[in-house]
Amino acid sequence: MAWTYVLIAGLIEIIWVFSMKLSDGFTNLVPSVVTVVAIVISFYFVSKSMEALPVGTAYAVFTGIGTVGAVVIEFIMTPDMMNVGKVFFLLLLVTGIIGLKFTDKDEQETASEVTN
């Protein structure tokens, strides 16, 4: 369940990143409110994940999901910004996120025991 919390937190991070951009420095009310609410919700879920996962791993995966999601959406919205270098390093980031999840068997067992 801890990894599900990290995933939810990371996906909600994507929402608040884009709503923050749309808030235009918190001068537009609706995107500003969406930003604050989404930040609170995403931090709630990442903090729940940290009950079972190491802080560094949970935070790195959380921010990695948000970063990858934001970049992918930006690529979709403005395809001319995409280039081989950005795609390569994005894939490298995804590899790192996956690696963090699967490298420590003891960590996975502890997370499973705490959430069950």
PDB file of C-alpha atoms in Angstrom:
ATOM      1  CA  MET A   1       0.000   0.000   0.000  1.00  0.00           C
ATOM      2  CA  ALA A   2       2.934   2.349   0.662  1.00  0.00           C
ATOM      3  CA  TRP A   3       3.937   2.282  -2.998  1.00  0.00           C
ATOM      4  CA  THR A   4       0.339   3.042  -3.988  1.00  0.00           C
ATOM      5  CA  TYR A   5       0.484   6.114  -1.744  1.00  0.00           C
ATOM      6  CA  VAL A   6       3.692   7.251  -3.445  1.00  0.00           C
ATOM      7  CA  LEU A   7       2.105   6.773  -6.870  1.00  0.00           C
ATOM      8  CA  ILE A   8      -1.002   8.757  -5.910  1.00  0.00           C
ATOM      9  CA  ALA A   9       1.144  11.523  -4.409  1.00  0.00           C
ATOM     10  CA  GLY A  10       3.283  11.700  -7.559  1.00  0.00           C
ATOM     11  CA  LEU A  11       0.279  11.870  -9.866  1.00  0.00           C
ATOM     12  CA  ILE A  12      -1.283  14.629  -7.783  1.00  0.00           C
ATOM     13  CA  GLU A  13       2.050  16.451  -7.877  1.00  0.00           C
ATOM     14  CA  ILE A  14       1.655  16.696 -11.651  1.00  0.00           C
ATOM     15  CA  ILE A  15      -1.690  18.429 -11.111  1.00  0.00           C
ATOM     16  CA  TRP A  16      -0.306  21.006  -8.720  1.00  0.00           C
ATOM     17  CA  VAL A  17       2.725  21.735 -10.871  1.00  0.00           C
ATOM     18  CA  PHE A  18       0.572  22.616 -13.874  1.00  0.00           C
ATOM     19  CA  SER A  19      -2.036  24.474 -11.824  1.00  0.00           C
ATOM     20  CA  MET A  20       0.786  26.496 -10.262  1.00  0.00           C
ATOM     21  CA  LYS A  21       1.920  27.505 -13.739  1.00  0.00           C
ATOM     22  CA  LEU A  22      -1.656  28.459 -14.625  1.00  0.00           C
ATOM     23  CA  SER A  23      -1.984  30.471 -11.397  1.00  0.00           C
ATOM     24  CA  ASP A  24       0.417  33.044 -12.876  1.00  0.00           C
ATOM     25  CA  GLY A  25       2.264  33.647  -9.630  1.00  0.00           C
ATOM     26  CA  PHE A  26      -0.853  32.960  -7.547  1.00  0.00           C
ATOM     27  CA  THR A  27      -2.704  35.865  -9.166  1.00  0.00           C
ATOM     28  CA  ASN A  28      -5.476  33.683 -10.688  1.00  0.00           C
ATOM     29  CA  LEU A  29      -7.807  32.409  -7.969  1.00  0.00           C
ATOM     30  CA  VAL A  30      -9.020  29.036  -9.290  1.00  0.00           C
ATOM     31  CA  PRO A  31      -5.622  27.640 -10.319  1.00  0.00           C
ATOM     32  CA  SER A  32      -4.155  28.977  -7.062  1.00  0.00           C
ATOM     33  CA  VAL A  33      -6.766  27.137  -4.988  1.00  0.00           C
ATOM     34  CA  VAL A  34      -6.275  23.952  -7.034  1.00  0.00           C
ATOM     35  CA  THR A  35      -2.521  24.242  -6.443  1.00  0.00           C
ATOM     36  CA  VAL A  36      -2.818  24.563  -2.671  1.00  0.00           C
ATOM     37  CA  VAL A  37      -5.404  21.779  -2.337  1.00  0.00           C
ATOM     38  CA  ALA A  38      -3.394  19.431  -4.572  1.00  0.00           C
ATOM     39  CA  ILE A  39      -0.189  20.160  -2.623  1.00  0.00           C
ATOM     40  CA  VAL A  40      -1.881  19.303   0.665  1.00  0.00           C
ATOM     41  CA  ILE A  41      -3.337  16.076  -0.760  1.00  0.00           C
ATOM     42  CA  SER A  42      -0.072  14.979  -2.386  1.00  0.00           C
ATOM     43  CA  PHE A  43       1.904  15.689   0.791  1.00  0.00           C
ATOM     44  CA  TYR A  44      -0.641  13.698   2.800  1.00  0.00           C
ATOM     45  CA  PHE A  45      -0.146  10.648   0.574  1.00  0.00           C
ATOM     46  CA  VAL A  46       3.642  10.893   0.474  1.00  0.00           C
ATOM     47  CA  SER A  47       3.714  11.233   4.264  1.00  0.00           C
ATOM     48  CA  LYS A  48       1.537   8.111   4.577  1.00  0.00           C
ATOM     49  CA  SER A  49       3.998   6.237   2.362  1.00  0.00           C
ATOM     50  CA  MET A  50       6.857   7.283   4.638  1.00  0.00           C
ATOM     51  CA  GLU A  51       5.284   5.321   7.480  1.00  0.00           C
ATOM     52  CA  ALA A  52       6.525   2.178   5.708  1.00  0.00           C
ATOM     53  CA  LEU A  53       9.223   3.354   3.293  1.00  0.00           C
ATOM     54  CA  PRO A  54      12.522   5.133   3.921  1.00  0.00           C
ATOM     55  CA  VAL A  55      12.181   8.895   3.571  1.00  0.00           C
ATOM     56  CA  GLY A  56      14.814   9.187   0.837  1.00  0.00           C
ATOM     57  CA  THR A  57      13.323   6.457  -1.321  1.00  0.00           C
ATOM     58  CA  ALA A  58       9.734   7.650  -0.926  1.00  0.00           C
ATOM     59  CA  TYR A  59      10.649  11.264  -1.644  1.00  0.00           C
ATOM     60  CA  ALA A  60      12.864  10.441  -4.627  1.00  0.00           C
ATOM     61  CA  VAL A  61      10.183   8.283  -6.239  1.00  0.00           C
ATOM     62  CA  PHE A  62       7.476  10.875  -5.439  1.00  0.00           C
ATOM     63  CA  THR A  63       9.381  13.727  -7.062  1.00  0.00           C
ATOM     64  CA  GLY A  64      10.519  11.477  -9.909  1.00  0.00           C
ATOM     65  CA  ILE A  65       6.937  10.563 -10.792  1.00  0.00           C
ATOM     66  CA  GLY A  66       5.983  14.230 -10.725  1.00  0.00           C
ATOM     67  CA  THR A  67       8.963  15.222 -12.838  1.00  0.00           C
ATOM     68  CA  VAL A  68       8.452  12.509 -15.444  1.00  0.00           C
ATOM     69  CA  GLY A  69       4.724  13.228 -15.624  1.00  0.00           C
ATOM     70  CA  ALA A  70       5.233  16.968 -16.013  1.00  0.00           C
ATOM     71  CA  VAL A  71       7.853  16.514 -18.735  1.00  0.00           C
ATOM     72  CA  VAL A  72       5.729  13.981 -20.652  1.00  0.00           C
ATOM     73  CA  ILE A  73       2.692  16.274 -20.558  1.00  0.00           C
ATOM     74  CA  GLU A  74       4.863  19.189 -21.645  1.00  0.00           C
ATOM     75  CA  PHE A  75       6.175  17.074 -24.550  1.00  0.00           C
ATOM     76  CA  ILE A  76       2.584  16.321 -25.569  1.00  0.00           C
ATOM     77  CA  MET A  77       1.549  19.976 -25.346  1.00  0.00           C
ATOM     78  CA  THR A  78       4.657  21.341 -27.079  1.00  0.00           C
ATOM     79  CA  PRO A  79       6.260  18.552 -29.136  1.00  0.00           C
ATOM     80  CA  ASP A  80       8.886  20.915 -30.563  1.00  0.00           C
ATOM     81  CA  MET A  81      10.512  21.003 -27.087  1.00  0.00           C
ATOM     82  CA  MET A  82      11.295  17.278 -27.299  1.00  0.00           C
ATOM     83  CA  ASN A  83      14.750  16.180 -28.410  1.00  0.00           C
ATOM     84  CA  VAL A  84      16.882  13.064 -28.167  1.00  0.00           C
ATOM     85  CA  GLY A  85      18.805  14.296 -25.138  1.00  0.00           C
ATOM     86  CA  LYS A  86      15.661  15.068 -23.138  1.00  0.00           C
ATOM     87  CA  VAL A  87      14.141  11.694 -23.990  1.00  0.00           C
ATOM     88  CA  PHE A  88      17.364   9.896 -23.021  1.00  0.00           C
ATOM     89  CA  PHE A  89      17.608  11.598 -19.637  1.00  0.00           C
ATOM     90  CA  LEU A  90      13.905  11.144 -18.986  1.00  0.00           C
ATOM     91  CA  LEU A  91      14.344   7.404 -19.583  1.00  0.00           C
ATOM     92  CA  LEU A  92      17.372   7.475 -17.290  1.00  0.00           C
ATOM     93  CA  LEU A  93      15.226   9.080 -14.586  1.00  0.00           C
ATOM     94  CA  VAL A  94      12.522   6.434 -15.044  1.00  0.00           C
ATOM     95  CA  THR A  95      15.192   3.732 -14.755  1.00  0.00           C
ATOM     96  CA  GLY A  96      16.384   5.282 -11.502  1.00  0.00           C
ATOM     97  CA  ILE A  97      12.854   5.397 -10.092  1.00  0.00           C
ATOM     98  CA  ILE A  98      12.280   1.744 -10.956  1.00  0.00           C
ATOM     99  CA  GLY A  99      15.690   0.850  -9.558  1.00  0.00           C
ATOM    100  CA  LEU A 100      14.922   2.521  -6.232  1.00  0.00           C
ATOM    101  CA  LYS A 101      11.743   0.513  -5.925  1.00  0.00           C
ATOM    102  CA  PHE A 102      13.321  -2.864  -6.622  1.00  0.00           C
ATOM    103  CA  THR A 103      16.852  -2.673  -5.198  1.00  0.00           C
ATOM    104  CA  ASP A 104      16.236  -3.406  -1.549  1.00  0.00           C
ATOM    105  CA  LYS A 105      14.378  -6.628  -0.832  1.00  0.00           C
ATOM    106  CA  ASP A 106      14.401  -5.976   2.935  1.00  0.00           C
ATOM    107  CA  GLU A 107      12.771  -2.600   2.365  1.00  0.00           C
ATOM    108  CA  GLN A 108       9.973  -4.228   0.370  1.00  0.00           C
ATOM    109  CA  GLU A 109       9.397  -6.853   3.055  1.00  0.00           C
ATOM    110  CA  THR A 110       9.281  -4.197   5.787  1.00  0.00           C
ATOM    111  CA  ALA A 111       6.843  -2.083   3.787  1.00  0.00           C
ATOM    112  CA  SER A 112       4.658  -5.125   3.232  1.00  0.00           C
ATOM    113  CA  GLU A 113       4.664  -6.009   6.934  1.00  0.00           C
ATOM    114  CA  VAL A 114       3.849  -2.468   8.063  1.00  0.00           C
ATOM    115  CA  THR A 115       0.946  -1.975   5.658  1.00  0.00           C
ATOM    116  CA  ASN A 116      -0.648  -5.402   6.177  1.00  0.00           C
TER     117      ASN A 116
END
